[in-house]
PDB file of C-alpha atoms in Angstrom:
ATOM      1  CA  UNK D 152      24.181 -77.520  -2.238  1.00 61.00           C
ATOM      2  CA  UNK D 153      23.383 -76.214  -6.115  1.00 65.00           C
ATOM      3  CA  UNK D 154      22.543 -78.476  -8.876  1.00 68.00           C
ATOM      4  CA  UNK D 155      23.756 -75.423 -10.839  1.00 66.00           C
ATOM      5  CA  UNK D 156      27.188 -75.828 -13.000  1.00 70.00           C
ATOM      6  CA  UNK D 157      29.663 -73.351 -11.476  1.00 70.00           C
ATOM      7  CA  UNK D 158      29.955 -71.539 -14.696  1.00 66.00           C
ATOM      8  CA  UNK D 159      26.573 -71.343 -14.617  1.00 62.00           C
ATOM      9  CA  UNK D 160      26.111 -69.981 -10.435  1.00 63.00           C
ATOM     10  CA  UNK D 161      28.752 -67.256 -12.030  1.00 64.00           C
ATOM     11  CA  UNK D 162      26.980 -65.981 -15.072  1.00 65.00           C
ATOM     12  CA  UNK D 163      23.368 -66.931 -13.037  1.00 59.00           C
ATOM     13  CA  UNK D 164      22.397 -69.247 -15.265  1.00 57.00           C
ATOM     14  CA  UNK D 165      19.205 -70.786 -14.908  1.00 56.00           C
ATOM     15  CA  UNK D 166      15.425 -71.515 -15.424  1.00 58.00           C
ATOM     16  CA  UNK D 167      13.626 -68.520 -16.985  1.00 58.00           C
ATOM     17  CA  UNK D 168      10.694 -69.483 -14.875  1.00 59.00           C
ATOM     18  CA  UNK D 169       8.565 -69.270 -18.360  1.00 65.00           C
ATOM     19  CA  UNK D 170       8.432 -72.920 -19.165  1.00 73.00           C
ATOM     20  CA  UNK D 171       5.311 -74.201 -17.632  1.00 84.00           C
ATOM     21  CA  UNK D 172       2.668 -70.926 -17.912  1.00 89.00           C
ATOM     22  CA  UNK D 173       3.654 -72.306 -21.650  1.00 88.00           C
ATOM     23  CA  UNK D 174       3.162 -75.173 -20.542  1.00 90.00           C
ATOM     24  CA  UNK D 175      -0.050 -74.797 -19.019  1.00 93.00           C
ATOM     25  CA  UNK D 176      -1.565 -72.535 -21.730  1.00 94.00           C
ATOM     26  CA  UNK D 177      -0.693 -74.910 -24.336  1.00 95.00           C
ATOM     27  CA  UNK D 178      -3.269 -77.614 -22.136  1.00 96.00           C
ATOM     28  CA  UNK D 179      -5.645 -75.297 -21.171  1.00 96.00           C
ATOM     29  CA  UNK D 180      -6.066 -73.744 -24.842  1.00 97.00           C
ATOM     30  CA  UNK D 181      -6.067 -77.695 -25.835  1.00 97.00           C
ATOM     31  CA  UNK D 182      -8.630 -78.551 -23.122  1.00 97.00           C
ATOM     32  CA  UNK D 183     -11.142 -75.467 -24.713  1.00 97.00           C
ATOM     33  CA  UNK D 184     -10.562 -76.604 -28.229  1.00 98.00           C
ATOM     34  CA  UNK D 185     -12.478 -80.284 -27.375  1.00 98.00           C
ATOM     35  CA  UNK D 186     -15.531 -79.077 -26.813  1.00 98.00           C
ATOM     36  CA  UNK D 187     -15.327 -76.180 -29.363  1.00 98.00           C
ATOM     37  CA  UNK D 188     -14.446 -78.696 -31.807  1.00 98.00           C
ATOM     38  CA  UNK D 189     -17.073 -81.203 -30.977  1.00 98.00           C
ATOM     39  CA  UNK D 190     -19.886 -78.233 -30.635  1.00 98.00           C
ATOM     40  CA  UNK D 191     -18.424 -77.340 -34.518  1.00 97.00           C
ATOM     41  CA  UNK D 192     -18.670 -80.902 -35.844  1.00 97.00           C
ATOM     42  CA  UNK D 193     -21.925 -81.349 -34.517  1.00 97.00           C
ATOM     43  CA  UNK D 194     -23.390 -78.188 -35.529  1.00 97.00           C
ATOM     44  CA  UNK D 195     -22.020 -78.957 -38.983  1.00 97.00           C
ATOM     45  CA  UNK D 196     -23.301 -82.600 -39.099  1.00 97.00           C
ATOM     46  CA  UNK D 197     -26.827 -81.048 -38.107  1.00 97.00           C
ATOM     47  CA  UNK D 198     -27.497 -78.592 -40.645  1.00 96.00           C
ATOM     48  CA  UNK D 199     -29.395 -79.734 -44.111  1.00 95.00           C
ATOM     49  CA  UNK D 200     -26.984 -78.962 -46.482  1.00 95.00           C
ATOM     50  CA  UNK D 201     -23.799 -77.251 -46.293  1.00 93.00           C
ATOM     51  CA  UNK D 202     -24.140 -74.712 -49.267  1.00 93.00           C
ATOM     52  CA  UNK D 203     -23.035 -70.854 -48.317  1.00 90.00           C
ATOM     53  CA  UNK D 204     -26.511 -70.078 -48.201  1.00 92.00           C
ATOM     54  CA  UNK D 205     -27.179 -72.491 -44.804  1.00 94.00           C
ATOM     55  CA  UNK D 206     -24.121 -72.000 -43.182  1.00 93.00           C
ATOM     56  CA  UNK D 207     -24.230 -68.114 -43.289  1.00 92.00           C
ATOM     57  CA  UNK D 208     -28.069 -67.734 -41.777  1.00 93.00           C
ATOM     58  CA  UNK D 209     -26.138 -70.792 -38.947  1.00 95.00           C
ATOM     59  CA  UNK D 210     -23.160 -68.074 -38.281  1.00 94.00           C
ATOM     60  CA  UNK D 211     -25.623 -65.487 -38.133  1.00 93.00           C
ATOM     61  CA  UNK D 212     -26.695 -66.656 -34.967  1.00 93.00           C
ATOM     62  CA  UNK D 213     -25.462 -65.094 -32.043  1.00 92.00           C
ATOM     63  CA  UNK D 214     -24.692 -68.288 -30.218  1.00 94.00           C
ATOM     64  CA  UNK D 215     -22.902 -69.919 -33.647  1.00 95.00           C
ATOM     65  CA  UNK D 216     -21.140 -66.319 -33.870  1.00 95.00           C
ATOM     66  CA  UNK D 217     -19.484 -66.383 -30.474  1.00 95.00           C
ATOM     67  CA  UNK D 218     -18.599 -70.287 -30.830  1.00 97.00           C
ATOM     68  CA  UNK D 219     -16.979 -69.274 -33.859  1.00 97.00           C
ATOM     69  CA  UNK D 220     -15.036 -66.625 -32.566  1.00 97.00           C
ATOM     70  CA  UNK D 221     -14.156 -68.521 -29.245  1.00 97.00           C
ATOM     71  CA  UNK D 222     -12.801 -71.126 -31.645  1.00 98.00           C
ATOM     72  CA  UNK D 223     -10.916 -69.494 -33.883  1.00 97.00           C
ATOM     73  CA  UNK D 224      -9.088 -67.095 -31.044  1.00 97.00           C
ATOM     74  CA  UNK D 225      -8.579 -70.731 -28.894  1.00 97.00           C
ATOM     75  CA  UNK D 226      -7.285 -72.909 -32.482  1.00 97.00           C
ATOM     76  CA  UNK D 227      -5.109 -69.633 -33.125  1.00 97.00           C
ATOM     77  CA  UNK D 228      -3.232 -69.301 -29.958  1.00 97.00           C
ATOM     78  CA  UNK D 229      -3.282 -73.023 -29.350  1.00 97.00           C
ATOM     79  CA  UNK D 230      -1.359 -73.013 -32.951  1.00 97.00           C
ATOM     80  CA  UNK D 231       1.020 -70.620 -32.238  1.00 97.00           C
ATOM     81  CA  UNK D 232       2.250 -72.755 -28.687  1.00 96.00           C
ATOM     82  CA  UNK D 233       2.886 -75.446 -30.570  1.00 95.00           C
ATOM     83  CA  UNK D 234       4.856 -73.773 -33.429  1.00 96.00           C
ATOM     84  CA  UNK D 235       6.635 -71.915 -31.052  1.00 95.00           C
ATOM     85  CA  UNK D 236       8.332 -74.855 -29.311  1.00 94.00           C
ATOM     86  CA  UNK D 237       9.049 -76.446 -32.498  1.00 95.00           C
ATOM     87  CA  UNK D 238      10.823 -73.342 -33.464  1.00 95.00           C
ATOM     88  CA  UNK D 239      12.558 -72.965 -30.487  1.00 92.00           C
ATOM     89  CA  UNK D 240      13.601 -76.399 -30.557  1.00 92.00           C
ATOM     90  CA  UNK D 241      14.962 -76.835 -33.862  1.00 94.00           C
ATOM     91  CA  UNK D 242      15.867 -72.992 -35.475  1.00 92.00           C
ATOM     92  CA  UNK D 243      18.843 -71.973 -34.127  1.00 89.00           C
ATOM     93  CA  UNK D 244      20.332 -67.806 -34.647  1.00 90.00           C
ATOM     94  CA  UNK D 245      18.687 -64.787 -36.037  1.00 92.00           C
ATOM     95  CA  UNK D 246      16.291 -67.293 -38.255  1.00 95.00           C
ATOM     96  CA  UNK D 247      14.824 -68.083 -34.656  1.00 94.00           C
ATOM     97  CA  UNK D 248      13.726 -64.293 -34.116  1.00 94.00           C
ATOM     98  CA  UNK D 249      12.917 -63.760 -37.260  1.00 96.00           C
ATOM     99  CA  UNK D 250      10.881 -67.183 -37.223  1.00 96.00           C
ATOM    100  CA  UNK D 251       9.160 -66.494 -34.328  1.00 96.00           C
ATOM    101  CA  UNK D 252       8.103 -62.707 -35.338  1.00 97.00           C
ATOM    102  CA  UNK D 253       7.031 -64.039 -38.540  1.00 97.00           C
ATOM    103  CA  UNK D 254       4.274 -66.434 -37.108  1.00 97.00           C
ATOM    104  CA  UNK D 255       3.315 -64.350 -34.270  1.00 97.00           C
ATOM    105  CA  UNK D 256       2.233 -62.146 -37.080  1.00 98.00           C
ATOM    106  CA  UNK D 257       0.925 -65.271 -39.423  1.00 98.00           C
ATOM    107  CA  UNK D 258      -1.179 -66.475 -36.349  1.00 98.00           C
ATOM    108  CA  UNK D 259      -2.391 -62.590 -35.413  1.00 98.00           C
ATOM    109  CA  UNK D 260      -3.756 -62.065 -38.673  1.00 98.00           C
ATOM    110  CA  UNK D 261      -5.284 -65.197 -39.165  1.00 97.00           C
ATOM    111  CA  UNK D 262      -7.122 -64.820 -35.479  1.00 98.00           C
ATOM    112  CA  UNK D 263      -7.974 -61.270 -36.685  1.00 98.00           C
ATOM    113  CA  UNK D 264      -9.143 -62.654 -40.208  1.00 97.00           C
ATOM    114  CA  UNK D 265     -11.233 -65.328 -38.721  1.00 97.00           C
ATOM    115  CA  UNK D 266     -12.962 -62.828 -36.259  1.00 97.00           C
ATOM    116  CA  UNK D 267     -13.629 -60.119 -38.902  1.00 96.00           C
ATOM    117  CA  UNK D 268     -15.224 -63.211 -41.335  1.00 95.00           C
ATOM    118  CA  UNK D 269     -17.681 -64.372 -38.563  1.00 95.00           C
ATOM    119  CA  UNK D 270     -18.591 -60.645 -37.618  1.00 93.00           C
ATOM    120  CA  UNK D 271     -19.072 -59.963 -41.099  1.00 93.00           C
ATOM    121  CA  UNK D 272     -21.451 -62.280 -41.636  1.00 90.00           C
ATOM    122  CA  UNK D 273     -22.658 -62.280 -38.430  1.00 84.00           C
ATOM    123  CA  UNK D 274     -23.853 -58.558 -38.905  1.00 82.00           C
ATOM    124  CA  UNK D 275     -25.029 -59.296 -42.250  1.00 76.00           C
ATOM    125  CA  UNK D 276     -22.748 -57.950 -44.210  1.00 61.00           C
ATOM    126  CA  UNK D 277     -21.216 -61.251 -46.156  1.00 53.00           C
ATOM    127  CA  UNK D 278     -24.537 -62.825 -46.981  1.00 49.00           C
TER     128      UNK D 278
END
């Protein structure tokens, strides 16, 4: 016995088996951003003053550098779950494609943007 709709046994119909690795990412990424975040907060709340001066010798650091990085890759693709269900859910036609392209690309660059700005002054070369 199917739970399947016979129109939908004929044109086969049916999960795309995508749903929960989505699923799962979205918690996982969500799960790495808690203690990211916290480490951040903390590591803000702990330095004297929070002029460009302080916080560029903090990202120098190769510990702060890699946090940095971990947590803007993790807040990136954690964004870009969550955007894409909301598109998915509520944009309907070509504005869905083009939608989705458009902040696959936003959240890319931003990820790539973040990186470059912690490398950058992590090697020196924004301070």
């Amino acid at each position: 016995m199917s739970l399947k709709t016979p129109l939908g046994q004929v044109l086969g119909l049916g999960s795309a088996k995508d749903g929960t690795d989505h699923w799962w990412m979205q918690r996982v990424s969500a799960v790495a951003l808690v203690p990211l975040g916290l480490w951040f907060a903390i590591s803000m709340l702990a330095l004297p003053d929070l002029g460009y001066e302080t916080v560029s010798l903090w990202i120098a650091e190769p510990i702060s550098s890699v946090g940095l990085v971990l947590l803007v890759v993790a807040g990136a693709y954690h964004s870009h779950l969550g955007l894409q269900v909301v598109v998915e859910d509520y944009v309907g036609g070509a504005l869905k494609v083009v939608t989705l392209m458009l902040l696959s690309l936003a959240h890319v660059g931003f990820a790539v943007a973040g990186v470059l700005g912690v490398l950058r002054i992590g090697f020196g070369g924004g301070a």
